[in-house]
């Protein structure tokens, strides 16, 4: 049972990430590869303020989301002037910058959480407390699964309200022809800032749940591989509608689990997992550009 | 249409009744691309109620001038002043570094659209492809509550009420634009003419007081033109300020409404009398497409009109002395679906060596779909034979290898290539004289008419036995039209299939 609850928690976390990325990629046409960095911002913020300051889950998550929103300017301001391949390259630079911060903000002889050693570098932060909301402890895997599910549903409702609103329509219009949208008086720069801030804040929320559940965070959560995994989820599941990212997140969580029931050594299984992701992406690119359940074809 | 006009007039008619006021002033505008001067010290002003027809040869800078007035293109020097009652906002060029960095004082199209209330339409319409027609209109509404994500989350009912009101008004406007029943169609599934109507309606929806219209009649059939011209008349009567650039064939329609003609020549702006320009133009456009076809047929040739379902006519010209030989193109029971919509069904015709066929069809008929299906760009039912051999199962490039050449009306350029590179890519060894001056230019830097000439050179310059052209006269000036007509000539086995909007030159086919 615990195994399925574990999968459920991961599905919820990655569904939040996929829904947030869908706002930027699927609705706004901004293919960002920096999302793992914002996921890690949420995770590290939760880890630091809960371990060092004893903050509860909600304020810690709120702070993580706020920091991620502000940090999203690094990506959204790039989108003011660049699009397409150049924007992807700039988001990659932001990804590298964030990873570098998490990895290198470290001094061996200083206590972690101090200005000299904020992230503990490659050793990461262990012993992160489980979520605590108004004194209510989420210690068991079942209770954390419930919390993750509630937050995922809340994010889903928010995304649904947003994408079905005139704001969601404006995102699609910008994606189709930004110049014409500007000619209609739409401040597309500001809208890009809004969408990236919302998407990055949601990624940070997912990162906080992850840190609270696993009780450990290190810079590997902010690698380019993770960003590519997030992008794979939405490309395989599909973008530009509500259900596509959910399908992608659940599928890419569930597919590697099949390997558990096949007699493959653990060392090989990790590589096979990457192979499966790559295979999914190639198959989708060839046979169904809009993804399994998506609406918008990324060409 | 009334509700559109009311939407406009709520902010403009009161001032109109008092006096005609200046809305925009521009002075000493200078625009240069490399060594080429586009605008050379252009000055003037736009008053409320002006209906200006902007004319000039291809490449004279009409689109650049319009883009500068709409905030899309920053002139090299000069100034623009936007006036609204006592308020004014002025821009001088070149702008300082601080002005460029200041995001609240930007020379941007969104600023011009909101503060100057200037709306611009584009050649070809440029609809938002993945939105429905209705959403294309409603998205243009100014000051929508729901475009703030916080309002959408916290006050969804209020947002929905405002949205419903806008949608109802937009549906009523669509009916008056002859687009009833199409409100839920995806914008990329409608014809060029319908897309143009959507673009005009969309820009009206922003409550603009100055309209800059770039070829609004291009690609429209007779019915579509009548609708748009009636709308322009209403807008003019309501005091709307309009600057319009139009294709040479359609100029007489808009010159009838013009209060003045601005002519761009050698970078200078000349003001001419609309009636005189109109009379001169009508003399130069002395023959319509039908007359052109009759000239092609000659005394001993013949024109056969085949009426197709949906109001289209396929006029096949068989010239002097050409004997019917082997059929080159045979189309049998061709049908095309776009999504769930049957665009064409049971289309059958045969073209023999040496014939020129012109398909006159109304907007939405499926002219582009027909040519795309024959070229293999769209799946179709039925059979297509070229030189007696079936090609309907072949891919597009295989059909090209067998001698098909298609000039598309849209998506027909590679904007980031140089003209020379695009010609190489198309297999054209000897560029024609009329594009020699801009061989080393990037295609995206060309004017609309120059681009059209390049596209024609790319498709016409390669050897083919079936030459298909979708609206080849678009964006061309009178000289360009003459060049294209001279280019299309009888010769050996070659067959032409040309798609034109019904009644393109305003005369009955």
XYZ file of N, CA, C and O in Angstrom, chain A residues 80 158 161-162 165-167 169-170 172-173 175-177 179-186 189 194 198 296, chain B residues 72 108-110 113-114 122 126 128-131 135 138-139 141 144 146-147 149 152 159 163 167 202 206:
208
model
N 11.148 38.959 -23.017
C 10.742 40.245 -23.596
C 11.320 40.411 -24.990
O 10.665 40.919 -25.893
N -6.871 26.171 -9.767
C -6.318 27.485 -10.121
C -5.976 27.529 -11.608
O -6.336 28.475 -12.324
N -9.177 27.651 -13.687
C -9.790 28.989 -13.695
C -8.993 29.949 -14.578
O -9.560 30.758 -15.312
N -7.676 29.828 -14.500
C -6.840 30.758 -15.266
C -6.920 30.501 -16.768
O -7.096 31.425 -17.553
N -10.101 31.492 -18.494
C -10.476 32.906 -18.358
C -9.956 33.711 -19.557
O -9.169 33.196 -20.361
N -10.346 34.964 -19.675
C -9.770 35.816 -20.744
C -8.253 35.890 -20.677
O -7.604 36.079 -21.705
N -7.690 35.735 -19.490
C -6.226 35.738 -19.368
C -5.632 34.551 -20.127
O -4.635 34.693 -20.833
N -6.977 33.045 -22.632
C -7.148 33.302 -24.064
C -6.081 34.271 -24.570
O -5.546 34.108 -25.675
N -5.760 35.238 -23.729
C -4.719 36.197 -24.112
C -3.366 35.486 -24.260
O -2.588 35.794 -25.171
N -2.919 32.443 -25.253
C -2.942 31.730 -26.544
C -2.734 32.708 -27.701
O -2.044 32.402 -28.675
N -3.381 33.868 -27.591
C -3.232 34.869 -28.661
C -1.773 35.305 -28.777
O -1.228 35.424 -29.879
N 0.808 33.577 -27.939
C 1.566 32.443 -28.478
C 1.429 32.399 -29.999
O 2.398 32.156 -30.709
N 0.233 32.710 -30.495
C -0.004 32.636 -31.937
C 0.665 33.785 -32.680
O 1.255 33.587 -33.740
N 0.534 34.993 -32.179
C 1.100 36.144 -32.890
C 1.258 37.296 -31.902
O 0.329 38.086 -31.701
N 3.037 40.012 -32.013
C 3.046 41.369 -32.563
C 1.621 41.888 -32.747
O 1.322 43.054 -32.440
N 0.744 41.034 -33.251
C -0.650 41.451 -33.445
C -1.305 41.707 -32.086
O -2.050 42.682 -31.914
N -0.994 40.841 -31.111
C -1.560 41.041 -29.765
C -1.116 42.393 -29.201
O -1.920 43.110 -28.599
N 0.128 42.750 -29.432
C 0.607 44.059 -28.956
C -0.134 45.188 -29.666
O -0.466 46.209 -29.056
N -0.408 44.989 -30.943
C -1.135 46.002 -31.712
C -2.565 46.182 -31.227
O -3.202 47.194 -31.522
N -3.078 45.193 -30.493
C -4.425 45.326 -29.933
C -4.379 45.973 -28.547
O -5.388 46.025 -27.841
N -3.194 46.418 -28.165
C -3.065 47.122 -26.883
C -2.726 46.216 -25.719
O -2.833 46.632 -24.567
N -2.334 44.990 -26.003
C -2.036 44.053 -24.916
C -0.575 44.183 -24.505
O 0.323 44.089 -25.371
N 4.576 41.998 -22.459
C 5.711 41.851 -21.541
C 5.217 41.578 -20.124
O 5.727 40.705 -19.425
N 3.709 37.770 -15.632
C 2.680 37.129 -14.808
C 2.731 35.614 -14.946
O 2.726 34.877 -13.955
N 3.645 32.902 -11.983
C 2.690 31.892 -11.502
C 3.267 30.493 -11.692
O 3.218 29.656 -10.781
N -2.185 21.565 -28.548
C -1.331 22.468 -29.335
C -0.114 21.710 -29.849
O 0.570 21.037 -29.088
N 5.129 50.461 -34.461
C 5.858 49.208 -34.682
C 7.292 49.448 -35.140
O 8.152 48.626 -34.909
N 5.917 51.905 -28.364
C 5.541 50.505 -28.625
C 4.138 50.463 -29.229
O 3.335 51.382 -29.013
N 3.826 49.398 -29.954
C 2.479 49.315 -30.534
C 1.388 49.255 -29.485
O 0.301 49.815 -29.692
N 1.660 48.618 -28.337
C 0.605 48.541 -27.319
C 0.318 49.918 -26.719
O -0.821 50.251 -26.404
N -1.671 51.754 -29.262
C -3.032 51.218 -29.331
C -3.879 51.692 -28.167
O -5.070 51.963 -28.330
N -3.270 51.805 -26.976
C -4.068 52.177 -25.815
C -4.140 53.693 -25.637
O -5.226 54.243 -25.456
N -3.297 43.954 -40.809
C -2.126 43.510 -41.546
C -2.529 42.855 -42.856
O -3.640 42.350 -42.983
N -3.748 38.056 -40.470
C -3.003 37.579 -39.297
C -3.922 37.320 -38.105
O -3.807 37.940 -37.048
N -5.369 35.030 -34.973
C -4.756 34.123 -34.004
C -5.205 32.706 -34.362
O -6.369 32.338 -34.151
N -4.280 31.915 -34.875
C -4.660 30.682 -35.574
C -5.354 29.657 -34.695
O -6.252 28.956 -35.160
N -4.959 29.559 -33.429
C -5.548 28.489 -32.614
C -6.796 28.938 -31.866
O -7.400 28.157 -31.148
N -7.169 30.202 -32.027
C -8.402 30.678 -31.390
C -9.558 30.574 -32.379
O -9.355 30.617 -33.597
N -13.360 34.153 -30.453
C -12.306 34.540 -29.503
C -11.341 35.542 -30.126
O -10.783 36.389 -29.421
N -13.204 38.800 -29.444
C -13.398 39.191 -28.042
C -12.065 39.473 -27.351
O -11.989 40.315 -26.453
N -11.007 38.799 -27.801
C -9.701 39.018 -27.162
C -9.249 40.470 -27.316
O -8.449 40.978 -26.516
N -11.010 43.095 -26.854
C -11.706 44.024 -25.960
C -10.720 44.692 -25.007
O -9.895 44.021 -24.391
N -10.329 44.370 -20.106
C -11.090 43.200 -19.646
C -10.654 42.839 -18.232
O -9.472 42.661 -17.975
N -11.009 40.038 -16.786
C -10.472 38.678 -16.766
C -9.051 38.569 -17.285
O -8.441 37.503 -17.200
N -8.517 39.645 -17.839
C -7.125 39.571 -18.286
C -6.166 39.822 -17.138
O -4.950 39.779 -17.321
N -5.042 37.983 -13.868
C -5.240 36.647 -13.288
C -5.861 36.681 -11.893
O -6.604 35.763 -11.525
N -9.533 36.909 -12.313
C -10.044 35.628 -12.815
C -10.173 34.609 -11.690
O -11.074 33.776 -11.696
N -16.202 38.174 -13.881
C -15.441 38.050 -15.129
C -16.300 37.366 -16.194
O -16.352 37.795 -17.351
N -17.595 38.709 -19.792
C -17.211 37.922 -20.963
C -18.437 37.567 -21.816
O -18.426 37.702 -23.044
N -19.197 38.507 -25.683
C -19.384 37.439 -26.680
C -20.689 37.640 -27.442
O -20.756 37.440 -28.648
N -11.815 42.788 -35.503
C -10.990 42.707 -34.292
C -10.402 44.071 -33.931
O -10.405 44.473 -32.771
N -11.199 47.185 -30.507
C -10.304 47.816 -29.528
C -10.705 49.256 -29.228
O -10.036 49.938 -28.468
